[in-house]
mmCIF file of N, CA, C and O in Angstrom:
data_model
loop_
_atom_site.group_PDB
_atom_site.id
_atom_site.type_symbol
_atom_site.label_atom_id
_atom_site.label_comp_id
_atom_site.label_asym_id
_atom_site.label_seq_id
_atom_site.Cartn_x
_atom_site.Cartn_y
_atom_site.Cartn_z
ATOM 1 N N MET M 509 73.857 -23.888 -30.521
ATOM 2 C CA MET M 509 74.312 -24.998 -31.691
ATOM 3 C C MET M 509 72.900 -25.479 -32.351
ATOM 4 O O MET M 509 72.084 -26.069 -31.678
ATOM 5 N N GLY M 510 73.008 -25.623 -33.682
ATOM 6 C CA GLY M 510 71.875 -26.167 -34.376
ATOM 7 C C GLY M 510 71.922 -27.676 -34.543
ATOM 8 O O GLY M 510 73.116 -28.417 -34.328
ATOM 9 N N ILE M 511 70.952 -28.368 -34.978
ATOM 10 C CA ILE M 511 70.950 -29.785 -35.341
ATOM 11 C C ILE M 511 71.568 -29.920 -36.525
ATOM 12 O O ILE M 511 71.818 -31.199 -36.828
ATOM 13 N N VAL M 512 71.572 -28.880 -37.467
ATOM 14 C CA VAL M 512 72.400 -29.166 -38.747
ATOM 15 C C VAL M 512 73.446 -28.204 -38.647
ATOM 16 O O VAL M 512 73.314 -27.112 -38.377
ATOM 17 N N VAL M 513 74.622 -28.691 -38.954
ATOM 18 C CA VAL M 513 75.788 -27.782 -39.019
ATOM 19 C C VAL M 513 76.345 -27.578 -40.434
ATOM 20 O O VAL M 513 76.590 -28.672 -41.027
ATOM 21 N N VAL M 514 76.435 -26.240 -40.860
ATOM 22 C CA VAL M 514 77.004 -26.029 -42.145
ATOM 23 C C VAL M 514 78.261 -25.401 -41.849
ATOM 24 O O VAL M 514 78.499 -24.348 -41.145
ATOM 25 N N GLU M 515 79.468 -25.905 -42.474
ATOM 26 C CA GLU M 515 80.745 -25.413 -42.321
ATOM 27 C C GLU M 515 81.264 -24.894 -43.619
ATOM 28 O O GLU M 515 81.025 -25.437 -44.551
ATOM 29 N N VAL M 516 81.827 -23.700 -43.547
ATOM 30 C CA VAL M 516 82.425 -23.139 -44.747
ATOM 31 C C VAL M 516 83.852 -22.635 -44.630
ATOM 32 O O VAL M 516 84.216 -22.306 -43.419
ATOM 33 N N CYS M 517 84.561 -22.618 -45.502
ATOM 34 C CA CYS M 517 85.932 -22.144 -45.630
ATOM 35 C C CYS M 517 85.883 -20.596 -45.807
ATOM 36 O O CYS M 517 85.270 -20.260 -46.738
ATOM 37 N N ASP M 518 86.579 -19.872 -45.002
ATOM 38 C CA ASP M 518 86.527 -18.373 -45.198
ATOM 39 C C ASP M 518 87.191 -18.044 -46.693
ATOM 40 O O ASP M 518 87.119 -16.892 -47.066
ATOM 41 N N GLY M 519 88.016 -18.827 -47.271
ATOM 42 C CA GLY M 519 88.759 -18.608 -48.392
ATOM 43 C C GLY M 519 87.865 -18.985 -49.658
ATOM 44 O O GLY M 519 88.184 -18.932 -50.809
ATOM 45 N N ASN M 520 86.458 -19.467 -49.498
ATOM 46 C CA ASN M 520 85.719 -19.940 -50.529
ATOM 47 C C ASN M 520 84.736 -18.967 -51.143
ATOM 48 O O ASN M 520 84.531 -18.011 -50.387
ATOM 49 N N ALA M 521 84.536 -19.114 -52.449
ATOM 50 C CA ALA M 521 83.574 -18.239 -53.040
ATOM 51 C C ALA M 521 82.229 -18.036 -52.491
ATOM 52 O O ALA M 521 81.628 -17.078 -52.603
ATOM 53 N N ILE M 522 81.817 -19.077 -51.771
ATOM 54 C CA ILE M 522 80.480 -19.118 -51.073
ATOM 55 C C ILE M 522 80.310 -17.822 -50.086
ATOM 56 O O ILE M 522 79.264 -17.344 -49.699
ATOM 57 N N THR M 523 81.433 -17.411 -49.593
ATOM 58 C CA THR M 523 81.474 -16.333 -48.581
ATOM 59 C C THR M 523 81.222 -14.952 -49.355
ATOM 60 O O THR M 523 81.084 -13.949 -48.608
ATOM 61 N N THR M 524 81.067 -14.977 -50.640
ATOM 62 C CA THR M 524 80.450 -13.658 -51.260
ATOM 63 C C THR M 524 79.125 -13.415 -50.918
ATOM 64 O O THR M 524 78.691 -12.275 -50.912
ATOM 65 N N LEU M 525 78.383 -14.557 -50.429
ATOM 66 C CA LEU M 525 77.107 -14.385 -49.895
ATOM 67 C C LEU M 525 77.183 -14.191 -48.301
ATOM 68 O O LEU M 525 78.100 -14.794 -47.814
ATOM 69 N N ASN M 526 76.199 -13.630 -47.711
ATOM 70 C CA ASN M 526 76.211 -13.685 -46.295
ATOM 71 C C ASN M 526 75.593 -15.010 -45.760
ATOM 72 O O ASN M 526 74.316 -14.982 -45.276
ATOM 73 N N ILE M 527 76.192 -16.027 -46.018
ATOM 74 C CA ILE M 527 75.679 -17.301 -45.795
ATOM 75 C C ILE M 527 74.998 -17.693 -44.363
ATOM 76 O O ILE M 527 74.036 -18.305 -44.175
ATOM 77 N N GLU M 528 75.870 -17.090 -43.491
ATOM 78 C CA GLU M 528 75.572 -17.405 -42.087
ATOM 79 C C GLU M 528 74.105 -16.599 -41.793
ATOM 80 O O GLU M 528 73.284 -17.262 -41.252
ATOM 81 N N GLU M 529 73.998 -15.355 -42.028
ATOM 82 C CA GLU M 529 72.827 -14.653 -41.869
ATOM 83 C C GLU M 529 71.612 -15.262 -42.769
ATOM 84 O O GLU M 529 70.490 -15.619 -42.139
ATOM 85 N N ILE M 530 71.856 -15.624 -43.993
ATOM 86 C CA ILE M 530 70.933 -16.171 -44.725
ATOM 87 C C ILE M 530 70.382 -17.620 -44.251
ATOM 88 O O ILE M 530 69.075 -17.748 -44.061
ATOM 89 N N LEU M 531 71.109 -18.400 -43.845
ATOM 90 C CA LEU M 531 70.722 -19.748 -43.442
ATOM 91 C C LEU M 531 70.230 -19.883 -42.127
ATOM 92 O O LEU M 531 69.209 -20.513 -41.744
ATOM 93 N N GLU M 532 70.825 -19.004 -41.013
ATOM 94 C CA GLU M 532 70.447 -19.061 -39.787
ATOM 95 C C GLU M 532 69.013 -18.239 -39.541
ATOM 96 O O GLU M 532 68.216 -18.760 -38.767
ATOM 97 N N GLU M 533 68.726 -17.325 -40.446
ATOM 98 C CA GLU M 533 67.482 -16.677 -40.341
ATOM 99 C C GLU M 533 66.356 -17.710 -41.038
ATOM 100 O O GLU M 533 65.325 -17.818 -40.516
ATOM 101 N N GLU M 534 66.694 -18.274 -42.152
ATOM 102 C CA GLU M 534 65.737 -19.156 -42.854
ATOM 103 C C GLU M 534 65.482 -20.411 -42.017
ATOM 104 O O GLU M 534 64.382 -21.051 -42.072
ATOM 105 N N PHE M 535 66.481 -21.060 -41.496
ATOM 106 C CA PHE M 535 66.476 -22.279 -40.689
ATOM 107 C C PHE M 535 67.064 -22.165 -39.252
ATOM 108 O O PHE M 535 68.212 -22.128 -39.112
ATOM 109 N N PRO M 536 66.318 -21.851 -38.328
ATOM 110 C CA PRO M 536 66.601 -21.761 -37.017
ATOM 111 C C PRO M 536 67.400 -22.926 -36.375
ATOM 112 O O PRO M 536 68.210 -22.779 -35.522
ATOM 113 N N GLU M 537 67.350 -24.054 -37.017
ATOM 114 C CA GLU M 537 67.885 -25.241 -36.469
ATOM 115 C C GLU M 537 69.243 -25.373 -36.930
ATOM 116 O O GLU M 537 70.010 -26.463 -36.613
ATOM 117 N N VAL M 538 69.701 -24.578 -37.659
ATOM 118 C CA VAL M 538 71.011 -24.462 -38.490
ATOM 119 C C VAL M 538 72.104 -23.626 -37.654
ATOM 120 O O VAL M 538 71.640 -22.407 -37.296
ATOM 121 N N ALA M 539 73.280 -24.181 -37.558
ATOM 122 C CA ALA M 539 74.494 -23.381 -37.155
ATOM 123 C C ALA M 539 75.392 -23.268 -38.339
ATOM 124 O O ALA M 539 75.802 -24.373 -38.899
ATOM 125 N N VAL M 540 75.848 -22.084 -38.602
ATOM 126 C CA VAL M 540 76.734 -21.887 -39.707
ATOM 127 C C VAL M 540 78.109 -21.589 -39.084
ATOM 128 O O VAL M 540 78.277 -20.657 -38.278
ATOM 129 N N LEU M 541 79.104 -22.431 -39.228
ATOM 130 C CA LEU M 541 80.563 -22.202 -38.789
ATOM 131 C C LEU M 541 81.590 -21.832 -39.835
ATOM 132 O O LEU M 541 81.503 -22.579 -40.928
ATOM 133 N N THR M 542 82.226 -20.762 -39.743
ATOM 134 C CA THR M 542 83.224 -20.280 -40.742
ATOM 135 C C THR M 542 84.596 -20.782 -40.242
ATOM 136 O O THR M 542 84.987 -20.444 -38.969
ATOM 137 N N SER M 543 85.434 -21.558 -40.865
ATOM 138 C CA SER M 543 86.821 -21.977 -40.570
ATOM 139 C C SER M 543 87.822 -21.346 -41.539
ATOM 140 O O SER M 543 87.481 -21.033 -42.598
ATOM 141 N N ASP M 544 89.136 -21.357 -41.090
ATOM 142 C CA ASP M 544 90.246 -20.794 -41.902
ATOM 143 C C ASP M 544 90.308 -21.823 -43.074
ATOM 144 O O ASP M 544 90.666 -21.415 -44.278
ATOM 145 N N CYS M 545 90.105 -23.106 -42.765
ATOM 146 C CA CYS M 545 90.466 -24.130 -43.689
ATOM 147 C C CYS M 545 89.661 -25.361 -43.243
ATOM 148 O O CYS M 545 89.751 -25.846 -42.160
ATOM 149 N N LEU M 546 89.172 -26.023 -44.265
ATOM 150 C CA LEU M 546 88.308 -27.247 -44.015
ATOM 151 C C LEU M 546 89.054 -28.592 -44.676
ATOM 152 O O LEU M 546 88.571 -29.517 -44.466
ATOM 153 N N SER M 547 90.298 -28.308 -44.958
ATOM 154 C CA SER M 547 91.230 -29.381 -45.395
ATOM 155 C C SER M 547 90.847 -30.173 -46.649
ATOM 156 O O SER M 547 90.897 -31.244 -46.817
ATOM 157 N N PHE M 548 90.080 -29.464 -47.482
ATOM 158 C CA PHE M 548 89.917 -30.028 -48.883
ATOM 159 C C PHE M 548 90.602 -29.199 -49.859
ATOM 160 O O PHE M 548 90.105 -28.511 -50.673
ATOM 161 N N CYS M 549 91.962 -29.333 -49.711
ATOM 162 C CA CYS M 549 92.905 -28.433 -50.471
ATOM 163 C C CYS M 549 92.618 -28.420 -51.854
ATOM 164 O O CYS M 549 92.404 -29.384 -52.635
ATOM 165 N N GLY M 550 92.451 -27.214 -52.234
ATOM 166 C CA GLY M 550 92.253 -26.843 -53.750
ATOM 167 C C GLY M 550 90.661 -26.611 -54.163
ATOM 168 O O GLY M 550 90.331 -25.877 -55.024
ATOM 169 N N LEU M 551 89.870 -27.460 -53.311
ATOM 170 C CA LEU M 551 88.309 -27.353 -53.760
ATOM 171 C C LEU M 551 87.909 -25.996 -53.618
ATOM 172 O O LEU M 551 87.042 -25.524 -54.439
ATOM 173 N N CYS M 552 88.246 -25.348 -52.578
ATOM 174 C CA CYS M 552 87.649 -23.901 -52.193
ATOM 175 C C CYS M 552 88.172 -22.873 -53.518
ATOM 176 O O CYS M 552 87.345 -21.935 -53.758
ATOM 177 N N ARG M 553 89.077 -23.229 -54.136
ATOM 178 C CA ARG M 553 89.570 -22.359 -55.391
ATOM 179 C C ARG M 553 88.789 -22.693 -56.597
ATOM 180 O O ARG M 553 88.665 -21.898 -57.482
ATOM 181 N N VAL M 554 88.260 -24.012 -56.580
ATOM 182 C CA VAL M 554 87.538 -24.431 -57.846
ATOM 183 C C VAL M 554 86.263 -24.125 -57.949
ATOM 184 O O VAL M 554 85.609 -23.635 -59.011
ATOM 185 N N LYS M 555 85.370 -24.415 -56.790
ATOM 186 C CA LYS M 555 83.891 -24.354 -56.759
ATOM 187 C C LYS M 555 83.564 -23.861 -55.411
ATOM 188 O O LYS M 555 84.170 -24.257 -54.358
ATOM 189 N N PRO M 556 82.432 -23.157 -55.330
ATOM 190 C CA PRO M 556 81.902 -22.830 -54.049
ATOM 191 C C PRO M 556 81.472 -24.204 -53.336
ATOM 192 O O PRO M 556 80.780 -24.908 -54.081
ATOM 193 N N TYR M 557 81.657 -24.285 -52.007
ATOM 194 C CA TYR M 557 81.287 -25.495 -51.550
ATOM 195 C C TYR M 557 80.959 -25.285 -49.918
ATOM 196 O O TYR M 557 81.447 -24.241 -49.374
ATOM 197 N N ALA M 558 80.523 -26.116 -49.301
ATOM 198 C CA ALA M 558 80.134 -26.203 -47.819
ATOM 199 C C ALA M 558 79.953 -27.614 -47.475
ATOM 200 O O ALA M 558 79.743 -28.582 -48.289
ATOM 201 N N LEU M 559 80.256 -27.794 -46.196
ATOM 202 C CA LEU M 559 79.821 -29.066 -45.611
ATOM 203 C C LEU M 559 78.669 -29.038 -44.806
ATOM 204 O O LEU M 559 78.463 -28.098 -43.994
ATOM 205 N N VAL M 560 77.626 -29.916 -45.105
ATOM 206 C CA VAL M 560 76.382 -29.804 -44.450
ATOM 207 C C VAL M 560 76.420 -31.231 -43.475
ATOM 208 O O VAL M 560 76.171 -32.271 -44.264
ATOM 209 N N ASN M 561 76.355 -31.161 -42.362
ATOM 210 C CA ASN M 561 76.680 -32.250 -41.380
ATOM 211 C C ASN M 561 77.740 -33.288 -41.980
ATOM 212 O O ASN M 561 77.425 -34.486 -42.190
ATOM 213 N N ASN M 562 78.611 -32.580 -42.427
ATOM 214 C CA ASN M 562 80.021 -33.304 -42.834
ATOM 215 C C ASN M 562 79.871 -33.957 -44.386
ATOM 216 O O ASN M 562 80.677 -34.702 -44.669
ATOM 217 N N LYS M 563 78.831 -33.528 -45.062
ATOM 218 C CA LYS M 563 78.723 -34.011 -46.300
ATOM 219 C C LYS M 563 78.945 -32.826 -47.390
ATOM 220 O O LYS M 563 78.322 -31.715 -47.144
ATOM 221 N N ARG M 564 79.848 -33.100 -48.245
ATOM 222 C CA ARG M 564 80.252 -31.892 -49.122
ATOM 223 C C ARG M 564 79.047 -31.603 -50.184
ATOM 224 O O ARG M 564 78.421 -32.526 -50.669
ATOM 225 N N VAL M 565 78.797 -30.259 -50.252
ATOM 226 C CA VAL M 565 77.743 -29.775 -51.150
ATOM 227 C C VAL M 565 78.481 -28.590 -52.046
ATOM 228 O O VAL M 565 79.046 -27.854 -51.392
ATOM 229 N N PHE M 566 78.439 -28.606 -53.396
ATOM 230 C CA PHE M 566 78.948 -27.712 -54.019
ATOM 231 C C PHE M 566 78.205 -27.313 -55.313
ATOM 232 O O PHE M 566 77.385 -28.073 -55.712
ATOM 233 N N GLY M 567 78.446 -26.188 -55.892
ATOM 234 C CA GLY M 567 77.852 -25.725 -57.087
ATOM 235 C C GLY M 567 78.803 -25.009 -57.788
ATOM 236 O O GLY M 567 79.877 -24.650 -57.602
ATOM 237 N N SER M 568 78.359 -24.611 -59.244
ATOM 238 C CA SER M 568 79.087 -23.742 -60.088
ATOM 239 C C SER M 568 79.246 -22.312 -59.608
ATOM 240 O O SER M 568 80.179 -21.647 -59.935
ATOM 241 N N THR M 569 78.021 -21.794 -58.909
ATOM 242 C CA THR M 569 78.229 -20.531 -58.562
ATOM 243 C C THR M 569 77.774 -20.517 -57.074
ATOM 244 O O THR M 569 77.267 -21.395 -56.617
ATOM 245 N N PRO M 570 78.088 -19.447 -56.251
ATOM 246 C CA PRO M 570 77.667 -19.316 -54.932
ATOM 247 C C PRO M 570 76.111 -19.409 -54.791
ATOM 248 O O PRO M 570 75.560 -20.191 -53.719
ATOM 249 N N GLU M 571 75.341 -18.858 -55.639
ATOM 250 C CA GLU M 571 73.908 -18.929 -55.636
ATOM 251 C C GLU M 571 73.350 -20.562 -55.785
ATOM 252 O O GLU M 571 72.644 -20.962 -55.043
ATOM 253 N N GLU M 572 74.010 -21.143 -56.788
ATOM 254 C CA GLU M 572 73.645 -22.612 -57.076
ATOM 255 C C GLU M 572 74.052 -23.404 -55.759
ATOM 256 O O GLU M 572 73.354 -24.187 -55.345
ATOM 257 N N CYS M 573 75.192 -23.012 -55.196
ATOM 258 C CA CYS M 573 75.628 -23.805 -54.154
ATOM 259 C C CYS M 573 74.799 -23.615 -52.897
ATOM 260 O O CYS M 573 74.362 -24.535 -52.203
ATOM 261 N N LEU M 574 74.340 -22.371 -52.872
ATOM 262 C CA LEU M 574 73.355 -22.052 -51.571
ATOM 263 C C LEU M 574 72.001 -22.707 -51.728
ATOM 264 O O LEU M 574 71.529 -23.403 -51.003
ATOM 265 N N ASP M 575 71.599 -22.938 -52.926
ATOM 266 C CA ASP M 575 70.444 -23.759 -53.282
ATOM 267 C C ASP M 575 70.487 -25.073 -52.990
ATOM 268 O O ASP M 575 69.660 -25.748 -52.220
ATOM 269 N N LYS M 576 71.489 -25.730 -53.164
ATOM 270 C CA LYS M 576 72.062 -26.977 -52.922
ATOM 271 C C LYS M 576 72.095 -27.203 -51.371
ATOM 272 O O LYS M 576 71.708 -28.163 -51.027
ATOM 273 N N ILE M 577 72.677 -26.293 -50.759
ATOM 274 C CA ILE M 577 72.844 -26.363 -49.422
ATOM 275 C C ILE M 577 71.526 -26.389 -48.474
ATOM 276 O O ILE M 577 71.189 -27.082 -47.791
ATOM 277 N N ARG M 578 70.554 -25.525 -49.130
ATOM 278 C CA ARG M 578 69.158 -25.480 -48.551
ATOM 279 C C ARG M 578 68.523 -26.896 -48.724
ATOM 280 O O ARG M 578 67.863 -27.231 -47.805
ATOM 281 N N ALA M 579 68.716 -27.511 -49.891
ATOM 282 C CA ALA M 579 68.201 -28.894 -50.210
ATOM 283 C C ALA M 579 68.848 -29.882 -49.236
ATOM 284 O O ALA M 579 67.965 -30.685 -48.647
ATOM 285 N N ALA M 580 70.080 -29.709 -49.032
ATOM 286 C CA ALA M 580 70.744 -30.688 -48.022
ATOM 287 C C ALA M 580 70.269 -30.427 -46.612
ATOM 288 O O ALA M 580 70.033 -31.510 -45.925
ATOM 289 N N ILE M 581 70.086 -29.344 -46.255
ATOM 290 C CA ILE M 581 69.453 -29.034 -44.972
ATOM 291 C C ILE M 581 68.077 -29.484 -44.701
ATOM 292 O O ILE M 581 67.797 -30.152 -43.681
ATOM 293 N N LYS M 582 67.219 -29.387 -45.723
ATOM 294 C CA LYS M 582 65.994 -29.918 -45.732
ATOM 295 C C LYS M 582 65.872 -31.381 -45.532
ATOM 296 O O LYS M 582 65.114 -32.038 -44.822
ATOM 297 N N GLU M 583 66.853 -32.137 -46.274
ATOM 298 C CA GLU M 583 66.841 -33.620 -46.176
ATOM 299 C C GLU M 583 67.390 -33.925 -44.805
ATOM 300 O O GLU M 583 66.751 -34.877 -44.142
ATOM 301 N N GLU M 584 68.251 -33.149 -44.290
ATOM 302 C CA GLU M 584 68.738 -33.535 -42.773
ATOM 303 C C GLU M 584 67.611 -33.236 -41.776
ATOM 304 O O GLU M 584 67.474 -33.930 -40.797
ATOM 305 N N LEU M 585 66.918 -32.160 -41.972
ATOM 306 C CA LEU M 585 65.813 -31.872 -41.054
ATOM 307 C C LEU M 585 64.712 -32.922 -41.077
ATOM 308 O O LEU M 585 63.939 -33.118 -40.093
ATOM 309 N N ALA M 586 64.461 -33.547 -42.258
ATOM 310 C CA ALA M 586 63.382 -34.542 -42.429
ATOM 311 C C ALA M 586 63.487 -35.708 -41.490
ATOM 312 O O ALA M 586 62.617 -36.257 -41.113
ATOM 313 N N ILE M 587 64.907 -35.982 -41.196
ATOM 314 C CA ILE M 587 65.038 -37.040 -40.253
ATOM 315 C C ILE M 587 64.500 -36.831 -38.892
ATOM 316 O O ILE M 587 63.951 -37.835 -38.156
ATOM 317 N N TYR M 588 64.473 -35.529 -38.520
ATOM 318 C CA TYR M 588 63.899 -35.289 -37.189
ATOM 319 C C TYR M 588 62.456 -34.971 -37.116
ATOM 320 O O TYR M 588 61.773 -34.498 -36.039
ATOM 321 N N GLN M 589 61.789 -35.006 -38.229
ATOM 322 C CA GLN M 589 60.268 -34.845 -38.331
ATOM 323 C C GLN M 589 59.489 -36.072 -38.446
ATOM 324 O O GLN M 589 59.772 -37.057 -38.701
#
């Protein structure tokens, strides 16, 4: 388990990217968890999003969202350095 946890809903547009492989390869300290539902009803249909250590991160496209997730991960990791 990583020190930064990224949670994604499997019905979300962010899953068009292989976010688990991308992030866990780039950041060994990260664990990506995919759930059936993260209980943010409707948000997954509107915008790609994820939770980074329980903080919502979203973008207009999956790629933009991934960039914002990376930034949020770096902020979280800065705490431990």
